[in-house]
Amino acid sequence: MAETIAVKDAWAAGASLSDADYRAWYEESVTDPEGFWGRHAGRLDWVTPFTKVKNTSFAPGNVSIKWFEDGVLNASANCLDRHAAKDGGRTAIIFEGDDPGESRRISYAEVLEEVCRMANVLKAEGVRKGDRVTIYLPMIPEAAYAMLACARIGAVHSVVFGGFSPDSLAGRLVDATSGFVITADEGVRGGRKVPLKANVDKAIAIAEKGGQKVGKVLMVRRTGGDVAVEPGRDLWWHERREAVAPTCAPEPMGAEDPLFILYTSGSTGKPKGVLHTTGGYLLYAAMTHAHVFDYRPGEVYWCTADVGWVTGHSYIVYGPLANGATTLMFEGVPTYPDAGRLWQVVDKHQVNIFYTAPTAIRALMGAGDEPVTRASRRSLRVLGTVGEPINPEAWLWYYRVVGEERCPIVDTWWQTETGGILITPLPGATALKPGSATRPFFGVRPELVDGEGKPLDGAAEGNLCIADSWPGQMRTVYGDHERFEQTYFSTYKGKYFTGDGARRDGDGYWWITGRVDDVLNVSGHRMGTAEIESALVSHPKVSEAAVVGYPHDVKGQGIYCYVTLMKGEEGTEELRRELVLHVRGEIGPFAAPDKIQFAPGLPKTRSGKIMRRILRKIAEDEPGALGDTSTLAEPAVVEDLVANRQNKR
Ligand code: WT7
């Protein structure tokens, strides 16, 4: 289908690895993982070196994942102290505010001091090793300080994206049994304020009804906006930081001690608390950051994700800082004040490596080339994408217009669960194909299986599994190891099942085709259809709901909701708007339905199971491709659904 873009001489010159290196390293990594990872673990500083590298099992009923289990280290010391000691004046974080007039460079020595102060405040307020601290902050340096302060004292952070509603935040407080929140008065994005502290107040009230008390809230002053302050509970960071010491010894942590929990959506039930531990996660984040982006000392690296998602954890904070890199944190959005913002920031801070999501690329592509070409972009060397499949058209625009064919593009496939990038090109080593994530990273053994779990060889399409563990893999679902096994290891016994479909071509290149389960990917935000359904049915006028995705030009997938109303209710335009607001309020603005179809009934089998295949086809405006409908309990339902479909061309 698409052409292959060979590695250019300019990419290979100075690259850390060649194609031959990749092949040799990969071979060693899968034939001798102990030797390979044992050696590369030397890129971290260990308080006590490990004697054992890998101790992992995907066996049904006995899934257990341990890496470097008797090693001792501290993640914040690896990210800060060792770089501050060598070159404390080097810039660790470049902060670029929402307002184009606001930016700041923060050195490794300064970040270390702020992290120590925040760690001391946490300790003074009673936070102990193993306690869960919830972080609900905008994209400001204090978000990184908060994560690293937790890591410093051995507290487990649970970052909740600032776009989540009070209800979603409350659910995460309860599940993590977290009694401490770090937030800000307000956030600012695209010139608009986000009422973070007010959301926290609401969430605390909801969580308390759910049995979880929140005893302390540490507030960062960002906008100076008015907030309610509860004496004894709510503390200002700018006041408390003055009252504590500027140094704090890092807590020695076992490699398998938890580092963080991050909630993510699956096809069923509530979001899962994905648990990552210290040694393997940090090594994998650092190693992938170094090689996937071919990071070179002194370069400026910018990942546009939010720290509320795993991309922000691994590739804004932990990976880059573990490597002593300069990482840019951007508070704003790509289209504010205008569609040229990202490239203006690239020029302003002389960004060398730029990593963003396909949805942003598609949105900017729609604004034309001029906002891009207006900026010089001469500093750019490597471009990356993550979060969803990238269509070749968007890939080629990124390659030709943004990178002027000078920069290789790394399309990186991975998941919250994987901790770091699993399938990706390496700049200067891998020939590229627009739309393909290309080849596995070191130590990663992807496999394709058919619906019955039978391995597929050669060029084939099927379900994407990983055959063996890698150091960055999640260790468990927080508080529910059985759910961990059930979700990831029971579909295809003995393998980790990703939930994605994929194709392997004749060159052994991997093409990710998207989720094969009931998980949506909307503008790179991952959502379970079940979560949106339960938000809809919590509305008093809704009796039943079914949610599916459909192809969307900018968002990748749009949210299509079939809603059956309570007897006597009428499906008006007003109710449609009300339901959209209701879902935004229950989950967050990014979960707002794109289409709502009022349906007198949903297509079900005689045993009562909703036939989603049919609903997907109708949402995709393909009523001619419904397939076999003979098992439906009431075939007439489908006629109404087809006649009233909302995506009719
Ligand atoms: C799902 C994971 C990993 C960080 C951001 C998302 C999809 C991710 C790619 C890519 C095709 C991709 C998959 C995956 N995905 N990257 N390069 N090509 N699909 O993390 O929220 O855990 O979502 O995102 O479907 O399963 P996440």
PDB file of C-alpha atoms in Angstrom, residues 341-540:
ATOM      1  CA  ARG A 341       1.177  28.016  18.549  1.00  0.00           C
ATOM      2  CA  LEU A 342       3.057  24.700  18.606  1.00  0.00           C
ATOM      3  CA  TRP A 343       5.518  25.792  15.900  1.00  0.00           C
ATOM      4  CA  GLN A 344       5.967  29.199  17.489  1.00  0.00           C
ATOM      5  CA  VAL A 345       6.923  27.400  20.726  1.00  0.00           C
ATOM      6  CA  VAL A 346       9.279  25.112  18.771  1.00  0.00           C
ATOM      7  CA  ASP A 347      11.143  28.187  17.493  1.00  0.00           C
ATOM      8  CA  LYS A 348      11.004  30.036  20.807  1.00  0.00           C
ATOM      9  CA  HIS A 349      12.656  27.216  22.763  1.00  0.00           C
ATOM     10  CA  GLN A 350      14.589  25.659  19.874  1.00  0.00           C
ATOM     11  CA  VAL A 351      12.888  22.293  20.304  1.00  0.00           C
ATOM     12  CA  ASN A 352      14.787  19.366  18.770  1.00  0.00           C
ATOM     13  CA  ILE A 353      12.446  16.453  19.458  1.00  0.00           C
ATOM     14  CA  PHE A 354       8.669  16.849  19.273  1.00  0.00           C
ATOM     15  CA  TYR A 355       6.113  14.217  20.303  1.00  0.00           C
ATOM     16  CA  THR A 356       2.357  14.639  19.876  1.00  0.00           C
ATOM     17  CA  ALA A 357      -0.924  12.850  19.069  1.00  0.00           C
ATOM     18  CA  PRO A 358      -2.453  12.122  15.644  1.00  0.00           C
ATOM     19  CA  THR A 359      -5.621  13.982  16.644  1.00  0.00           C
ATOM     20  CA  ALA A 360      -3.608  17.202  17.106  1.00  0.00           C
ATOM     21  CA  ILE A 361      -1.919  16.674  13.748  1.00  0.00           C
ATOM     22  CA  ARG A 362      -5.253  16.148  11.995  1.00  0.00           C
ATOM     23  CA  ALA A 363      -6.778  19.209  13.662  1.00  0.00           C
ATOM     24  CA  LEU A 364      -3.815  21.394  12.639  1.00  0.00           C
ATOM     25  CA  MET A 365      -3.769  19.930   9.146  1.00  0.00           C
ATOM     26  CA  GLY A 366      -7.293  21.298   8.804  1.00  0.00           C
ATOM     27  CA  ALA A 367      -5.988  24.820   9.492  1.00  0.00           C
ATOM     28  CA  GLY A 368      -3.691  24.643   6.467  1.00  0.00           C
ATOM     29  CA  ASP A 369       0.077  24.893   5.985  1.00  0.00           C
ATOM     30  CA  GLU A 370       0.574  28.610   6.643  1.00  0.00           C
ATOM     31  CA  PRO A 371       0.518  28.491  10.472  1.00  0.00           C
ATOM     32  CA  VAL A 372       3.295  25.889  10.192  1.00  0.00           C
ATOM     33  CA  THR A 373       5.419  27.460   7.485  1.00  0.00           C
ATOM     34  CA  ARG A 374       5.251  30.823   9.248  1.00  0.00           C
ATOM     35  CA  ALA A 375       7.702  29.312  11.797  1.00  0.00           C
ATOM     36  CA  SER A 376      11.263  28.283  10.929  1.00  0.00           C
ATOM     37  CA  ARG A 377      11.286  24.858  12.694  1.00  0.00           C
ATOM     38  CA  ARG A 378      14.974  24.491  11.829  1.00  0.00           C
ATOM     39  CA  SER A 379      15.728  23.087  15.291  1.00  0.00           C
ATOM     40  CA  LEU A 380      13.480  20.018  14.799  1.00  0.00           C
ATOM     41  CA  ARG A 381      15.307  16.711  14.347  1.00  0.00           C
ATOM     42  CA  VAL A 382      12.873  13.936  15.337  1.00  0.00           C
ATOM     43  CA  LEU A 383       9.048  13.889  15.289  1.00  0.00           C
ATOM     44  CA  GLY A 384       6.881  11.402  17.145  1.00  0.00           C
ATOM     45  CA  THR A 385       3.240  10.366  17.451  1.00  0.00           C
ATOM     46  CA  VAL A 386       1.302   8.376  20.017  1.00  0.00           C
ATOM     47  CA  GLY A 387      -2.166   7.517  21.200  1.00  0.00           C
ATOM     48  CA  GLU A 388      -4.046   6.114  18.216  1.00  0.00           C
ATOM     49  CA  PRO A 389      -3.448   4.823  14.725  1.00  0.00           C
ATOM     50  CA  ILE A 390      -2.208   7.598  12.433  1.00  0.00           C
ATOM     51  CA  ASN A 391      -3.690   7.646   8.949  1.00  0.00           C
ATOM     52  CA  PRO A 392      -1.047   7.826   6.179  1.00  0.00           C
ATOM     53  CA  GLU A 393      -2.426  11.190   5.017  1.00  0.00           C
ATOM     54  CA  ALA A 394      -1.793  12.823   8.406  1.00  0.00           C
ATOM     55  CA  TRP A 395       1.556  11.031   8.697  1.00  0.00           C
ATOM     56  CA  LEU A 396       2.675  12.426   5.328  1.00  0.00           C
ATOM     57  CA  TRP A 397       1.540  15.963   6.202  1.00  0.00           C
ATOM     58  CA  TYR A 398       3.522  15.774   9.442  1.00  0.00           C
ATOM     59  CA  TYR A 399       6.530  14.426   7.550  1.00  0.00           C
ATOM     60  CA  ARG A 400       6.426  16.811   4.579  1.00  0.00           C
ATOM     61  CA  VAL A 401       4.978  20.035   5.927  1.00  0.00           C
ATOM     62  CA  VAL A 402       6.050  20.067   9.589  1.00  0.00           C
ATOM     63  CA  GLY A 403       9.346  18.221   9.228  1.00  0.00           C
ATOM     64  CA  GLU A 404      10.109  19.176   5.609  1.00  0.00           C
ATOM     65  CA  GLU A 405      11.268  15.580   5.069  1.00  0.00           C
ATOM     66  CA  ARG A 406      14.271  16.292   7.301  1.00  0.00           C
ATOM     67  CA  CYS A 407      12.926  14.500  10.397  1.00  0.00           C
ATOM     68  CA  PRO A 408      12.166  10.815  10.821  1.00  0.00           C
ATOM     69  CA  ILE A 409       8.757  10.109  12.355  1.00  0.00           C
ATOM     70  CA  VAL A 410       8.462   7.644  15.184  1.00  0.00           C
ATOM     71  CA  ASP A 411       4.911   6.237  15.416  1.00  0.00           C
ATOM     72  CA  THR A 412       5.014   4.744  18.907  1.00  0.00           C
ATOM     73  CA  TRP A 413       2.498   2.109  19.950  1.00  0.00           C
ATOM     74  CA  TRP A 414       1.989   1.401  23.650  1.00  0.00           C
ATOM     75  CA  GLN A 415      -0.566   1.557  26.475  1.00  0.00           C
ATOM     76  CA  THR A 416      -1.001   2.734  30.062  1.00  0.00           C
ATOM     77  CA  GLU A 417      -0.467  -0.891  31.007  1.00  0.00           C
ATOM     78  CA  THR A 418       2.834  -1.241  29.170  1.00  0.00           C
ATOM     79  CA  GLY A 419       4.524   1.671  30.993  1.00  0.00           C
ATOM     80  CA  GLY A 420       6.520   2.598  27.911  1.00  0.00           C
ATOM     81  CA  ILE A 421       6.733   2.252  24.146  1.00  0.00           C
ATOM     82  CA  LEU A 422       6.577  -1.345  22.805  1.00  0.00           C
ATOM     83  CA  ILE A 423       6.432  -1.023  19.010  1.00  0.00           C
ATOM     84  CA  THR A 424       8.231   1.837  17.267  1.00  0.00           C
ATOM     85  CA  PRO A 425      10.819   2.851  14.720  1.00  0.00           C
ATOM     86  CA  LEU A 426      14.233   4.035  15.944  1.00  0.00           C
ATOM     87  CA  PRO A 427      15.400   7.230  14.211  1.00  0.00           C
ATOM     88  CA  GLY A 428      18.376   6.538  11.983  1.00  0.00           C
ATOM     89  CA  ALA A 429      17.894   2.765  12.240  1.00  0.00           C
ATOM     90  CA  THR A 430      14.425   1.940  10.929  1.00  0.00           C
ATOM     91  CA  ALA A 431      13.092   2.482   7.410  1.00  0.00           C
ATOM     92  CA  LEU A 432       9.650   4.051   7.765  1.00  0.00           C
ATOM     93  CA  LYS A 433       6.222   3.236   6.359  1.00  0.00           C
ATOM     94  CA  PRO A 434       3.539   5.899   6.861  1.00  0.00           C
ATOM     95  CA  GLY A 435       0.919   4.453   9.222  1.00  0.00           C
ATOM     96  CA  SER A 436       3.029   1.616  10.598  1.00  0.00           C
ATOM     97  CA  ALA A 437       4.509   1.499  14.099  1.00  0.00           C
ATOM     98  CA  THR A 438       7.151  -0.730  12.424  1.00  0.00           C
ATOM     99  CA  ARG A 439       9.155  -3.013  14.768  1.00  0.00           C
ATOM    100  CA  PRO A 440       9.209  -4.099  18.410  1.00  0.00           C
ATOM    101  CA  PHE A 441      11.457  -2.360  20.928  1.00  0.00           C
ATOM    102  CA  PHE A 442      14.134  -4.383  22.716  1.00  0.00           C
ATOM    103  CA  GLY A 443      12.794  -7.242  24.779  1.00  0.00           C
ATOM    104  CA  VAL A 444       9.279  -7.036  23.314  1.00  0.00           C
ATOM    105  CA  ARG A 445       7.803 -10.162  21.700  1.00  0.00           C
ATOM    106  CA  PRO A 446       4.574  -9.278  19.876  1.00  0.00           C
ATOM    107  CA  GLU A 447       2.423 -12.124  18.567  1.00  0.00           C
ATOM    108  CA  LEU A 448      -0.700 -12.326  16.451  1.00  0.00           C
ATOM    109  CA  VAL A 449      -3.420 -14.800  17.312  1.00  0.00           C
ATOM    110  CA  ASP A 450      -6.776 -15.551  15.739  1.00  0.00           C
ATOM    111  CA  GLY A 451     -10.075 -15.508  17.632  1.00  0.00           C
ATOM    112  CA  GLU A 452      -9.357 -18.948  19.110  1.00  0.00           C
ATOM    113  CA  GLY A 453      -5.866 -18.010  20.224  1.00  0.00           C
ATOM    114  CA  LYS A 454      -4.096 -19.884  17.454  1.00  0.00           C
ATOM    115  CA  PRO A 455      -0.768 -18.154  16.626  1.00  0.00           C
ATOM    116  CA  LEU A 456      -0.627 -16.638  13.133  1.00  0.00           C
ATOM    117  CA  ASP A 457       2.664 -16.674  11.253  1.00  0.00           C
ATOM    118  CA  GLY A 458       4.028 -14.476   8.490  1.00  0.00           C
ATOM    119  CA  ALA A 459       1.920 -11.749   6.917  1.00  0.00           C
ATOM    120  CA  ALA A 460      -1.386 -11.874   8.812  1.00  0.00           C
ATOM    121  CA  GLU A 461      -3.992  -9.894  10.713  1.00  0.00           C
ATOM    122  CA  GLY A 462      -5.350 -10.764  14.142  1.00  0.00           C
ATOM    123  CA  ASN A 463      -5.325  -9.932  17.824  1.00  0.00           C
ATOM    124  CA  LEU A 464      -2.160  -8.439  19.280  1.00  0.00           C
ATOM    125  CA  CYS A 465      -0.599 -10.258  22.229  1.00  0.00           C
ATOM    126  CA  ILE A 466       2.813 -10.024  23.890  1.00  0.00           C
ATOM    127  CA  ALA A 467       4.459 -13.354  24.631  1.00  0.00           C
ATOM    128  CA  ASP A 468       6.738 -12.442  27.529  1.00  0.00           C
ATOM    129  CA  SER A 469       7.260  -9.721  30.139  1.00  0.00           C
ATOM    130  CA  TRP A 470       9.275  -6.498  29.717  1.00  0.00           C
ATOM    131  CA  PRO A 471      10.466  -4.339  32.635  1.00  0.00           C
ATOM    132  CA  GLY A 472       7.881  -1.543  32.212  1.00  0.00           C
ATOM    133  CA  GLN A 473       4.857  -3.827  32.386  1.00  0.00           C
ATOM    134  CA  MET A 474       2.106  -3.074  34.928  1.00  0.00           C
ATOM    135  CA  ARG A 475       2.269  -5.395  37.928  1.00  0.00           C
ATOM    136  CA  THR A 476      -1.357  -5.587  38.988  1.00  0.00           C
ATOM    137  CA  VAL A 477      -4.684  -3.776  39.148  1.00  0.00           C
ATOM    138  CA  TYR A 478      -4.549  -1.876  42.421  1.00  0.00           C
ATOM    139  CA  GLY A 479      -6.414  -3.895  45.021  1.00  0.00           C
ATOM    140  CA  ASP A 480      -7.638  -6.534  42.555  1.00  0.00           C
ATOM    141  CA  HIS A 481      -5.032  -8.950  41.244  1.00  0.00           C
ATOM    142  CA  GLU A 482      -7.729 -11.290  40.005  1.00  0.00           C
ATOM    143  CA  ARG A 483      -9.115  -8.588  37.729  1.00  0.00           C
ATOM    144  CA  PHE A 484      -5.578  -8.113  36.399  1.00  0.00           C
ATOM    145  CA  GLU A 485      -5.318 -11.771  35.454  1.00  0.00           C
ATOM    146  CA  GLN A 486      -8.845 -11.883  34.123  1.00  0.00           C
ATOM    147  CA  THR A 487      -8.496  -8.771  31.956  1.00  0.00           C
ATOM    148  CA  TYR A 488      -5.118  -9.380  30.389  1.00  0.00           C
ATOM    149  CA  PHE A 489      -4.178 -13.055  30.663  1.00  0.00           C
ATOM    150  CA  SER A 490      -7.370 -15.093  30.443  1.00  0.00           C
ATOM    151  CA  THR A 491      -8.434 -14.420  26.818  1.00  0.00           C
ATOM    152  CA  TYR A 492      -5.334 -16.075  25.363  1.00  0.00           C
ATOM    153  CA  LYS A 493      -3.812 -18.200  28.097  1.00  0.00           C
ATOM    154  CA  GLY A 494      -0.178 -17.583  28.859  1.00  0.00           C
ATOM    155  CA  LYS A 495      -0.028 -14.350  26.856  1.00  0.00           C
ATOM    156  CA  TYR A 496      -0.635 -10.679  27.642  1.00  0.00           C
ATOM    157  CA  PHE A 497      -3.578  -9.567  25.484  1.00  0.00           C
ATOM    158  CA  THR A 498      -3.443  -5.898  24.513  1.00  0.00           C
ATOM    159  CA  GLY A 499      -7.042  -5.410  23.392  1.00  0.00           C
ATOM    160  CA  ASP A 500      -5.738  -4.161  20.033  1.00  0.00           C
ATOM    161  CA  GLY A 501      -5.954  -5.656  16.594  1.00  0.00           C
ATOM    162  CA  ALA A 502      -2.909  -5.591  14.338  1.00  0.00           C
ATOM    163  CA  ARG A 503      -1.520  -6.650  10.991  1.00  0.00           C
ATOM    164  CA  ARG A 504       2.001  -7.847  10.300  1.00  0.00           C
ATOM    165  CA  ASP A 505       3.138  -7.284   6.711  1.00  0.00           C
ATOM    166  CA  GLY A 506       5.579  -9.252   4.573  1.00  0.00           C
ATOM    167  CA  ASP A 507       8.526  -7.229   5.944  1.00  0.00           C
ATOM    168  CA  GLY A 508       7.553  -8.079   9.518  1.00  0.00           C
ATOM    169  CA  TYR A 509       6.298  -4.514  10.109  1.00  0.00           C
ATOM    170  CA  TRP A 510       3.409  -3.993  12.552  1.00  0.00           C
ATOM    171  CA  TRP A 511       0.284  -1.990  11.710  1.00  0.00           C
ATOM    172  CA  ILE A 512      -2.036  -1.360  14.666  1.00  0.00           C
ATOM    173  CA  THR A 513      -5.645  -1.406  13.490  1.00  0.00           C
ATOM    174  CA  GLY A 514      -7.332  -0.240  16.718  1.00  0.00           C
ATOM    175  CA  ARG A 515      -9.192  -1.724  19.656  1.00  0.00           C
ATOM    176  CA  VAL A 516     -11.018  -4.987  19.207  1.00  0.00           C
ATOM    177  CA  ASP A 517     -12.861  -4.638  22.537  1.00  0.00           C
ATOM    178  CA  ASP A 518     -15.487  -2.144  23.733  1.00  0.00           C
ATOM    179  CA  VAL A 519     -12.961   0.612  24.364  1.00  0.00           C
ATOM    180  CA  LEU A 520     -13.121   3.890  22.432  1.00  0.00           C
ATOM    181  CA  ASN A 521     -10.237   6.152  21.563  1.00  0.00           C
ATOM    182  CA  VAL A 522     -11.584   9.673  21.152  1.00  0.00           C
ATOM    183  CA  SER A 523      -8.903  12.295  20.436  1.00  0.00           C
ATOM    184  CA  GLY A 524      -6.436   9.959  22.125  1.00  0.00           C
ATOM    185  CA  HIS A 525      -8.620   9.747  25.256  1.00  0.00           C
ATOM    186  CA  ARG A 526      -9.388   6.188  26.186  1.00  0.00           C
ATOM    187  CA  MET A 527     -12.942   5.438  27.331  1.00  0.00           C
ATOM    188  CA  GLY A 528     -15.020   2.378  27.998  1.00  0.00           C
ATOM    189  CA  THR A 529     -18.380   2.326  26.223  1.00  0.00           C
ATOM    190  CA  ALA A 530     -19.753   0.873  29.483  1.00  0.00           C
ATOM    191  CA  GLU A 531     -18.733   4.011  31.403  1.00  0.00           C
ATOM    192  CA  ILE A 532     -20.560   6.303  28.995  1.00  0.00           C
ATOM    193  CA  GLU A 533     -23.572   3.977  29.069  1.00  0.00           C
ATOM    194  CA  SER A 534     -23.733   4.075  32.844  1.00  0.00           C
ATOM    195  CA  ALA A 535     -23.429   7.875  32.794  1.00  0.00           C
ATOM    196  CA  LEU A 536     -26.398   7.997  30.394  1.00  0.00           C
ATOM    197  CA  VAL A 537     -28.612   5.633  32.366  1.00  0.00           C
ATOM    198  CA  SER A 538     -27.945   7.610  35.547  1.00  0.00           C
ATOM    199  CA  HIS A 539     -30.133  10.323  33.959  1.00  0.00           C
ATOM    200  CA  PRO A 540     -33.723   9.994  35.229  1.00  0.00           C
TER     201      PRO A 540
END
